């Protein structure tokens, strides 16, 4: 077997997972549709007053993004677990953490990026000003990978358990609270005339922290679940 | 380590020197915990009675809060314990994960319900105090919110442990979750604090009055009582866990309480 470099390995896993996702396009679309639906339910619930909706917009979009990323996390490892691929990955001479990083990246491209792309449209529905919308998008770009990474730990821990989906949300949602706070805080700062840089920097710091720690923790969690 | 060989091994080591790890085996710890529980339980009950007597009968009414402040004799110890117990739980979880000791994982899962209970009591008594003092059962204050998230972390730990049938995997998976949670606790705490100050400014502060001596005494005594209660309950629970996990071993079958 040809020994590939680490970046090559990560790219390989990403390409494989993206290909698999493209073969099952419905799964990708359901997450996106769920996101759009949850966001659209809020105006129906709280009333169509634009003043309230404009204030709520960032929070609603972020919470919806959080919930829909939970929805797709269950699939992160389960298919590979069921057909035995995951076992082969753990036996592979390459670092499991890097393989996990590739899977997380693919998961983000499939479930996070569409949300980021869809968010401006929904933001306009909530009458968000252009500047706030821009900060929201940057925040989502920085924040959604963190959601995928923290979620991967939960997905690995609940692998193959009954009622895994609900349990997964129970474990992961409290850990995602800082992301929610800084993401919505950035938009809040901009709309009150302050700078969003501090919030976005903190999100970036969280992203870096998650990037170095979560693949390794997820790999440990997978080893616990698979032994 | 097998159970029979474990006892023989520890007996052998004991003759050589003081063995600090003697009680890290469930076999030996079971008896020790059984002997310690009455001491902790009785002293917890006595201290609680003394603390509450001083708190309710001796300590004067607060000049700002009247009689309402007296809930702190339960509320403050419960809050302190809920936070410390999570750290201790994560510590045991890490020990169990690193050294692969069975008892550490059992201690972690024995602590979780007590920690969750204290977090709940803290929120509950906080709400009872908040209604007359702030005019609202619940305020999205940074302190309240982080206590609520702490309760969620406890519940997540318990739920994960409960939903895995294989005890070894349950121990290790929930231990990893507890460690990840404890790394997250400071991040959550500061983000919540910042969130609160950004949104509404700090609206609630504890009245900065210096406490009356009797109030202090009562609070420290009830705090000690809560610690002792927590230790007694955790030891009792860990004994049940040991019995449940090791029910197929001979040393359990030979215990007088099992035989009888």
PDB file of N, CA, C and O in Angstrom, chain A residues 142-199:
ATOM      1  N   UNK A 142     -17.140  30.859  10.887  1.00  0.00           N
ATOM      2  CA  UNK A 142     -16.189  30.470  11.933  1.00  0.00           C
ATOM      3  C   UNK A 142     -16.806  29.460  12.897  1.00  0.00           C
ATOM      4  O   UNK A 142     -16.115  28.597  13.436  1.00  0.00           O
ATOM      5  N   UNK A 143     -18.124  29.587  13.119  1.00  0.00           N
ATOM      6  CA  UNK A 143     -18.765  28.813  14.188  1.00  0.00           C
ATOM      7  C   UNK A 143     -19.229  27.429  13.770  1.00  0.00           C
ATOM      8  O   UNK A 143     -19.113  26.490  14.560  1.00  0.00           O
ATOM      9  N   UNK A 144     -19.761  27.302  12.557  1.00  0.00           N
ATOM     10  CA  UNK A 144     -20.311  25.989  12.185  1.00  0.00           C
ATOM     11  C   UNK A 144     -19.248  24.879  12.167  1.00  0.00           C
ATOM     12  O   UNK A 144     -19.586  23.745  12.533  1.00  0.00           O
ATOM     13  N   UNK A 145     -17.979  25.147  11.777  1.00  0.00           N
ATOM     14  CA  UNK A 145     -16.999  24.056  11.907  1.00  0.00           C
ATOM     15  C   UNK A 145     -16.830  23.605  13.357  1.00  0.00           C
ATOM     16  O   UNK A 145     -16.638  22.412  13.613  1.00  0.00           O
ATOM     17  N   UNK A 146     -16.929  24.571  14.316  1.00  0.00           N
ATOM     18  CA  UNK A 146     -16.796  24.185  15.733  1.00  0.00           C
ATOM     19  C   UNK A 146     -17.944  23.257  16.118  1.00  0.00           C
ATOM     20  O   UNK A 146     -17.747  22.272  16.830  1.00  0.00           O
ATOM     21  N   UNK A 147     -19.151  23.582  15.615  1.00  0.00           N
ATOM     22  CA  UNK A 147     -20.296  22.721  15.934  1.00  0.00           C
ATOM     23  C   UNK A 147     -20.054  21.308  15.418  1.00  0.00           C
ATOM     24  O   UNK A 147     -20.346  20.324  16.095  1.00  0.00           O
ATOM     25  N   UNK A 148     -19.512  21.202  14.181  1.00  0.00           N
ATOM     26  CA  UNK A 148     -19.226  19.875  13.635  1.00  0.00           C
ATOM     27  C   UNK A 148     -18.197  19.153  14.472  1.00  0.00           C
ATOM     28  O   UNK A 148     -18.293  17.942  14.696  1.00  0.00           O
ATOM     29  N   UNK A 149     -17.183  19.902  14.955  1.00  0.00           N
ATOM     30  CA  UNK A 149     -16.090  19.259  15.688  1.00  0.00           C
ATOM     31  C   UNK A 149     -16.540  18.801  17.065  1.00  0.00           C
ATOM     32  O   UNK A 149     -16.248  17.675  17.479  1.00  0.00           O
ATOM     33  N   UNK A 150     -17.259  19.692  17.798  1.00  0.00           N
ATOM     34  CA  UNK A 150     -17.744  19.265  19.123  1.00  0.00           C
ATOM     35  C   UNK A 150     -18.751  18.132  18.943  1.00  0.00           C
ATOM     36  O   UNK A 150     -18.762  17.156  19.695  1.00  0.00           O
ATOM     37  N   UNK A 151     -19.586  18.283  17.897  1.00  0.00           N
ATOM     38  CA  UNK A 151     -20.587  17.252  17.646  1.00  0.00           C
ATOM     39  C   UNK A 151     -19.958  15.904  17.346  1.00  0.00           C
ATOM     40  O   UNK A 151     -20.522  14.863  17.697  1.00  0.00           O
ATOM     41  N   UNK A 152     -18.785  15.915  16.703  1.00  0.00           N
ATOM     42  CA  UNK A 152     -18.124  14.652  16.364  1.00  0.00           C
ATOM     43  C   UNK A 152     -17.794  13.866  17.627  1.00  0.00           C
ATOM     44  O   UNK A 152     -17.895  12.632  17.636  1.00  0.00           O
ATOM     45  N   UNK A 153     -17.412  14.565  18.708  1.00  0.00           N
ATOM     46  CA  UNK A 153     -17.127  13.867  19.969  1.00  0.00           C
ATOM     47  C   UNK A 153     -18.385  13.140  20.436  1.00  0.00           C
ATOM     48  O   UNK A 153     -18.352  11.947  20.772  1.00  0.00           O
ATOM     49  N   UNK A 154     -19.505  13.880  20.422  1.00  0.00           N
ATOM     50  CA  UNK A 154     -20.766  13.276  20.846  1.00  0.00           C
ATOM     51  C   UNK A 154     -21.164  12.120  19.948  1.00  0.00           C
ATOM     52  O   UNK A 154     -21.607  11.072  20.422  1.00  0.00           O
ATOM     53  N   UNK A 155     -20.978  12.302  18.632  1.00  0.00           N
ATOM     54  CA  UNK A 155     -21.346  11.245  17.687  1.00  0.00           C
ATOM     55  C   UNK A 155     -20.506   9.999  17.935  1.00  0.00           C
ATOM     56  O   UNK A 155     -21.009   8.874  17.863  1.00  0.00           O
ATOM     57  N   UNK A 156     -19.227  10.194  18.254  1.00  0.00           N
ATOM     58  CA  UNK A 156     -18.363   9.038  18.501  1.00  0.00           C
ATOM     59  C   UNK A 156     -18.747   8.346  19.801  1.00  0.00           C
ATOM     60  O   UNK A 156     -18.728   7.114  19.882  1.00  0.00           O
ATOM     61  N   UNK A 157     -19.115   9.129  20.824  1.00  0.00           N
ATOM     62  CA  UNK A 157     -19.463   8.527  22.113  1.00  0.00           C
ATOM     63  C   UNK A 157     -20.767   7.754  22.042  1.00  0.00           C
ATOM     64  O   UNK A 157     -20.940   6.752  22.729  1.00  0.00           O
ATOM     65  N   UNK A 158     -21.717   8.226  21.225  1.00  0.00           N
ATOM     66  CA  UNK A 158     -23.031   7.593  21.176  1.00  0.00           C
ATOM     67  C   UNK A 158     -23.149   6.604  20.026  1.00  0.00           C
ATOM     68  O   UNK A 158     -24.247   6.166  19.706  1.00  0.00           O
ATOM     69  N   UNK A 159     -22.020   6.241  19.446  1.00  0.00           N
ATOM     70  CA  UNK A 159     -22.030   5.359  18.275  1.00  0.00           C
ATOM     71  C   UNK A 159     -22.731   4.036  18.577  1.00  0.00           C
ATOM     72  O   UNK A 159     -22.367   3.332  19.522  1.00  0.00           O
ATOM     73  N   UNK A 160     -23.731   3.727  17.771  1.00  0.00           N
ATOM     74  CA  UNK A 160     -24.391   2.426  17.894  1.00  0.00           C
ATOM     75  C   UNK A 160     -25.298   2.278  19.093  1.00  0.00           C
ATOM     76  O   UNK A 160     -25.714   1.172  19.419  1.00  0.00           O
ATOM     77  N   UNK A 161     -25.632   3.385  19.788  1.00  0.00           N
ATOM     78  CA  UNK A 161     -26.509   3.273  20.953  1.00  0.00           C
ATOM     79  C   UNK A 161     -27.948   3.458  20.528  1.00  0.00           C
ATOM     80  O   UNK A 161     -28.238   4.187  19.581  1.00  0.00           O
ATOM     81  N   UNK A 162     -28.861   2.822  21.304  1.00  0.00           N
ATOM     82  CA  UNK A 162     -30.280   3.060  21.029  1.00  0.00           C
ATOM     83  C   UNK A 162     -30.622   4.480  21.482  1.00  0.00           C
ATOM     84  O   UNK A 162     -30.115   4.970  22.478  1.00  0.00           O
ATOM     85  N   UNK A 163     -31.500   5.122  20.733  1.00  0.00           N
ATOM     86  CA  UNK A 163     -31.865   6.501  21.061  1.00  0.00           C
ATOM     87  C   UNK A 163     -30.688   7.446  20.958  1.00  0.00           C
ATOM     88  O   UNK A 163     -30.605   8.429  21.679  1.00  0.00           O
ATOM     89  N   UNK A 164     -29.748   7.114  20.060  1.00  0.00           N
ATOM     90  CA  UNK A 164     -28.524   7.901  19.965  1.00  0.00           C
ATOM     91  C   UNK A 164     -28.753   9.352  19.593  1.00  0.00           C
ATOM     92  O   UNK A 164     -28.060  10.230  20.099  1.00  0.00           O
ATOM     93  N   UNK A 165     -29.744   9.611  18.732  1.00  0.00           N
ATOM     94  CA  UNK A 165     -29.946  10.966  18.227  1.00  0.00           C
ATOM     95  C   UNK A 165     -30.279  11.963  19.315  1.00  0.00           C
ATOM     96  O   UNK A 165     -29.669  13.020  19.412  1.00  0.00           O
ATOM     97  N   UNK A 166     -31.263  11.610  20.159  1.00  0.00           N
ATOM     98  CA  UNK A 166     -31.681  12.522  21.219  1.00  0.00           C
ATOM     99  C   UNK A 166     -30.555  12.666  22.240  1.00  0.00           C
ATOM    100  O   UNK A 166     -30.244  13.758  22.707  1.00  0.00           O
ATOM    101  N   UNK A 167     -29.947  11.532  22.568  1.00  0.00           N
ATOM    102  CA  UNK A 167     -28.845  11.539  23.533  1.00  0.00           C
ATOM    103  C   UNK A 167     -27.726  12.449  23.051  1.00  0.00           C
ATOM    104  O   UNK A 167     -27.162  13.233  23.812  1.00  0.00           O
ATOM    105  N   UNK A 168     -27.426  12.351  21.757  1.00  0.00           N
ATOM    106  CA  UNK A 168     -26.370  13.158  21.155  1.00  0.00           C
ATOM    107  C   UNK A 168     -26.619  14.646  21.389  1.00  0.00           C
ATOM    108  O   UNK A 168     -25.732  15.379  21.823  1.00  0.00           O
ATOM    109  N   UNK A 169     -27.860  15.089  21.143  1.00  0.00           N
ATOM    110  CA  UNK A 169     -28.177  16.507  21.351  1.00  0.00           C
ATOM    111  C   UNK A 169     -28.012  16.883  22.819  1.00  0.00           C
ATOM    112  O   UNK A 169     -27.514  17.949  23.151  1.00  0.00           O
ATOM    113  N   UNK A 170     -28.426  15.972  23.692  1.00  0.00           N
ATOM    114  CA  UNK A 170     -28.334  16.226  25.130  1.00  0.00           C
ATOM    115  C   UNK A 170     -26.880  16.440  25.548  1.00  0.00           C
ATOM    116  O   UNK A 170     -26.578  17.280  26.389  1.00  0.00           O
ATOM    117  N   UNK A 171     -25.966  15.687  24.941  1.00  0.00           N
ATOM    118  CA  UNK A 171     -24.559  15.795  25.306  1.00  0.00           C
ATOM    119  C   UNK A 171     -23.912  17.013  24.682  1.00  0.00           C
ATOM    120  O   UNK A 171     -23.095  17.688  25.301  1.00  0.00           O
ATOM    121  N   UNK A 172     -24.257  17.291  23.424  1.00  0.00           N
ATOM    122  CA  UNK A 172     -23.481  18.261  22.645  1.00  0.00           C
ATOM    123  C   UNK A 172     -23.987  19.693  22.830  1.00  0.00           C
ATOM    124  O   UNK A 172     -23.186  20.619  22.896  1.00  0.00           O
ATOM    125  N   UNK A 173     -25.309  19.859  22.950  1.00  0.00           N
ATOM    126  CA  UNK A 173     -25.862  21.221  22.983  1.00  0.00           C
ATOM    127  C   UNK A 173     -25.269  22.086  24.106  1.00  0.00           C
ATOM    128  O   UNK A 173     -24.878  23.232  23.836  1.00  0.00           O
ATOM    129  N   UNK A 174     -25.156  21.576  25.354  1.00  0.00           N
ATOM    130  CA  UNK A 174     -24.563  22.455  26.380  1.00  0.00           C
ATOM    131  C   UNK A 174     -23.137  22.882  26.039  1.00  0.00           C
ATOM    132  O   UNK A 174     -22.739  23.999  26.343  1.00  0.00           O
ATOM    133  N   UNK A 175     -22.394  21.996  25.367  1.00  0.00           N
ATOM    134  CA  UNK A 175     -21.000  22.323  25.048  1.00  0.00           C
ATOM    135  C   UNK A 175     -20.915  23.373  23.946  1.00  0.00           C
ATOM    136  O   UNK A 175     -19.881  24.011  23.774  1.00  0.00           O
ATOM    137  N   UNK A 176     -22.000  23.521  23.172  1.00  0.00           N
ATOM    138  CA  UNK A 176     -21.984  24.476  22.052  1.00  0.00           C
ATOM    139  C   UNK A 176     -22.421  25.877  22.472  1.00  0.00           C
ATOM    140  O   UNK A 176     -22.400  26.794  21.646  1.00  0.00           O
ATOM    141  N   UNK A 177     -22.800  26.045  23.731  1.00  0.00           N
ATOM    142  CA  UNK A 177     -23.337  27.339  24.160  1.00  0.00           C
ATOM    143  C   UNK A 177     -22.371  28.504  23.908  1.00  0.00           C
ATOM    144  O   UNK A 177     -22.795  29.554  23.423  1.00  0.00           O
ATOM    145  N   UNK A 178     -21.059  28.362  24.207  1.00  0.00           N
ATOM    146  CA  UNK A 178     -20.162  29.494  23.929  1.00  0.00           C
ATOM    147  C   UNK A 178     -20.187  29.936  22.466  1.00  0.00           C
ATOM    148  O   UNK A 178     -20.169  31.139  22.185  1.00  0.00           O
ATOM    149  N   UNK A 179     -20.266  28.978  21.543  1.00  0.00           N
ATOM    150  CA  UNK A 179     -20.308  29.331  20.116  1.00  0.00           C
ATOM    151  C   UNK A 179     -21.539  30.172  19.820  1.00  0.00           C
ATOM    152  O   UNK A 179     -21.468  31.205  19.141  1.00  0.00           O
ATOM    153  N   UNK A 180     -22.672  29.732  20.373  1.00  0.00           N
ATOM    154  CA  UNK A 180     -23.925  30.466  20.180  1.00  0.00           C
ATOM    155  C   UNK A 180     -23.802  31.885  20.721  1.00  0.00           C
ATOM    156  O   UNK A 180     -24.198  32.860  20.073  1.00  0.00           O
ATOM    157  N   UNK A 181     -23.213  32.001  21.920  1.00  0.00           N
ATOM    158  CA  UNK A 181     -23.123  33.306  22.566  1.00  0.00           C
ATOM    159  C   UNK A 181     -22.243  34.260  21.761  1.00  0.00           C
ATOM    160  O   UNK A 181     -22.624  35.407  21.497  1.00  0.00           O
ATOM    161  N   UNK A 182     -21.076  33.778  21.326  1.00  0.00           N
ATOM    162  CA  UNK A 182     -20.184  34.678  20.590  1.00  0.00           C
ATOM    163  C   UNK A 182     -20.725  34.964  19.189  1.00  0.00           C
ATOM    164  O   UNK A 182     -20.568  36.075  18.683  1.00  0.00           O
ATOM    165  N   UNK A 183     -21.349  33.976  18.573  1.00  0.00           N
ATOM    166  CA  UNK A 183     -21.903  34.183  17.231  1.00  0.00           C
ATOM    167  C   UNK A 183     -23.000  35.225  17.223  1.00  0.00           C
ATOM    168  O   UNK A 183     -23.000  36.148  16.400  1.00  0.00           O
ATOM    169  N   UNK A 184     -23.943  35.106  18.175  1.00  0.00           N
ATOM    170  CA  UNK A 184     -25.016  36.091  18.215  1.00  0.00           C
ATOM    171  C   UNK A 184     -24.510  37.402  18.802  1.00  0.00           C
ATOM    172  O   UNK A 184     -24.986  38.466  18.418  1.00  0.00           O
ATOM    173  N   UNK A 185     -23.527  37.296  19.707  1.00  0.00           N
ATOM    174  CA  UNK A 185     -22.966  38.504  20.313  1.00  0.00           C
ATOM    175  C   UNK A 185     -22.330  39.411  19.276  1.00  0.00           C
ATOM    176  O   UNK A 185     -22.432  40.633  19.361  1.00  0.00           O
ATOM    177  N   UNK A 186     -21.681  38.814  18.271  1.00  0.00           N
ATOM    178  CA  UNK A 186     -21.040  39.604  17.216  1.00  0.00           C
ATOM    179  C   UNK A 186     -22.085  40.437  16.482  1.00  0.00           C
ATOM    180  O   UNK A 186     -21.900  41.641  16.254  1.00  0.00           O
ATOM    181  N   UNK A 187     -23.210  39.804  16.129  1.00  0.00           N
ATOM    182  CA  UNK A 187     -24.274  40.523  15.422  1.00  0.00           C
ATOM    183  C   UNK A 187     -24.867  41.604  16.323  1.00  0.00           C
ATOM    184  O   UNK A 187     -25.110  42.739  15.898  1.00  0.00           O
ATOM    185  N   UNK A 188     -25.055  41.234  17.619  1.00  0.00           N
ATOM    186  CA  UNK A 188     -25.597  42.198  18.562  1.00  0.00           C
ATOM    187  C   UNK A 188     -24.711  43.424  18.692  1.00  0.00           C
ATOM    188  O   UNK A 188     -25.195  44.549  18.733  1.00  0.00           O
ATOM    189  N   UNK A 189     -23.388  43.184  18.713  1.00  0.00           N
ATOM    190  CA  UNK A 189     -22.444  44.294  18.850  1.00  0.00           C
ATOM    191  C   UNK A 189     -22.553  45.235  17.654  1.00  0.00           C
ATOM    192  O   UNK A 189     -22.595  46.454  17.805  1.00  0.00           O
ATOM    193  N   UNK A 190     -22.611  44.653  16.448  1.00  0.00           N
ATOM    194  CA  UNK A 190     -22.678  45.483  15.246  1.00  0.00           C
ATOM    195  C   UNK A 190     -23.964  46.302  15.226  1.00  0.00           C
ATOM    196  O   UNK A 190     -23.955  47.491  14.910  1.00  0.00           O
ATOM    197  N   UNK A 191     -25.073  45.675  15.626  1.00  0.00           N
ATOM    198  CA  UNK A 191     -26.328  46.422  15.527  1.00  0.00           C
ATOM    199  C   UNK A 191     -26.450  47.487  16.610  1.00  0.00           C
ATOM    200  O   UNK A 191     -27.278  48.374  16.474  1.00  0.00           O
ATOM    201  N   UNK A 192     -25.619  47.404  17.685  1.00  0.00           N
ATOM    202  CA  UNK A 192     -25.628  48.518  18.636  1.00  0.00           C
ATOM    203  C   UNK A 192     -24.473  49.475  18.382  1.00  0.00           C
ATOM    204  O   UNK A 192     -24.142  50.296  19.228  1.00  0.00           O
ATOM    205  N   UNK A 193     -23.836  49.358  17.205  1.00  0.00           N
ATOM    206  CA  UNK A 193     -22.818  50.329  16.826  1.00  0.00           C
ATOM    207  C   UNK A 193     -21.432  50.030  17.362  1.00  0.00           C
ATOM    208  O   UNK A 193     -20.529  50.855  17.262  1.00  0.00           O
ATOM    209  N   UNK A 194     -21.249  48.838  17.978  1.00  0.00           N
ATOM    210  CA  UNK A 194     -19.925  48.490  18.471  1.00  0.00           C
ATOM    211  C   UNK A 194     -19.192  47.641  17.433  1.00  0.00           C
ATOM    212  O   UNK A 194     -19.755  47.269  16.414  1.00  0.00           O
ATOM    213  N   UNK A 195     -17.925  47.325  17.751  1.00  0.00           N
ATOM    214  CA  UNK A 195     -17.171  46.489  16.828  1.00  0.00           C
ATOM    215  C   UNK A 195     -17.409  45.022  17.145  1.00  0.00           C
ATOM    216  O   UNK A 195     -17.497  44.625  18.309  1.00  0.00           O
ATOM    217  N   UNK A 196     -17.497  44.203  16.111  1.00  0.00           N
ATOM    218  CA  UNK A 196     -17.720  42.771  16.307  1.00  0.00           C
ATOM    219  C   UNK A 196     -16.411  42.003  16.390  1.00  0.00           C
ATOM    220  O   UNK A 196     -16.416  40.782  16.536  1.00  0.00           O
ATOM    221  N   UNK A 197     -15.292  42.740  16.284  1.00  0.00           N
ATOM    222  CA  UNK A 197     -13.998  42.051  16.156  1.00  0.00           C
ATOM    223  C   UNK A 197     -13.718  41.151  17.343  1.00  0.00           C
ATOM    224  O   UNK A 197     -13.244  40.031  17.185  1.00  0.00           O
ATOM    225  N   UNK A 198     -14.048  41.655  18.578  1.00  0.00           N
ATOM    226  CA  UNK A 198     -13.691  40.851  19.755  1.00  0.00           C
ATOM    227  C   UNK A 198     -14.436  39.524  19.743  1.00  0.00           C
ATOM    228  O   UNK A 198     -13.852  38.474  20.006  1.00  0.00           O
ATOM    229  N   UNK A 199     -15.727  39.563  19.417  1.00  0.00           N
ATOM    230  CA  UNK A 199     -16.510  38.324  19.372  1.00  0.00           C
ATOM    231  C   UNK A 199     -15.967  37.365  18.315  1.00  0.00           C
ATOM    232  O   UNK A 199     -15.813  36.168  18.553  1.00  0.00           O
TER     233      UNK A 199
END
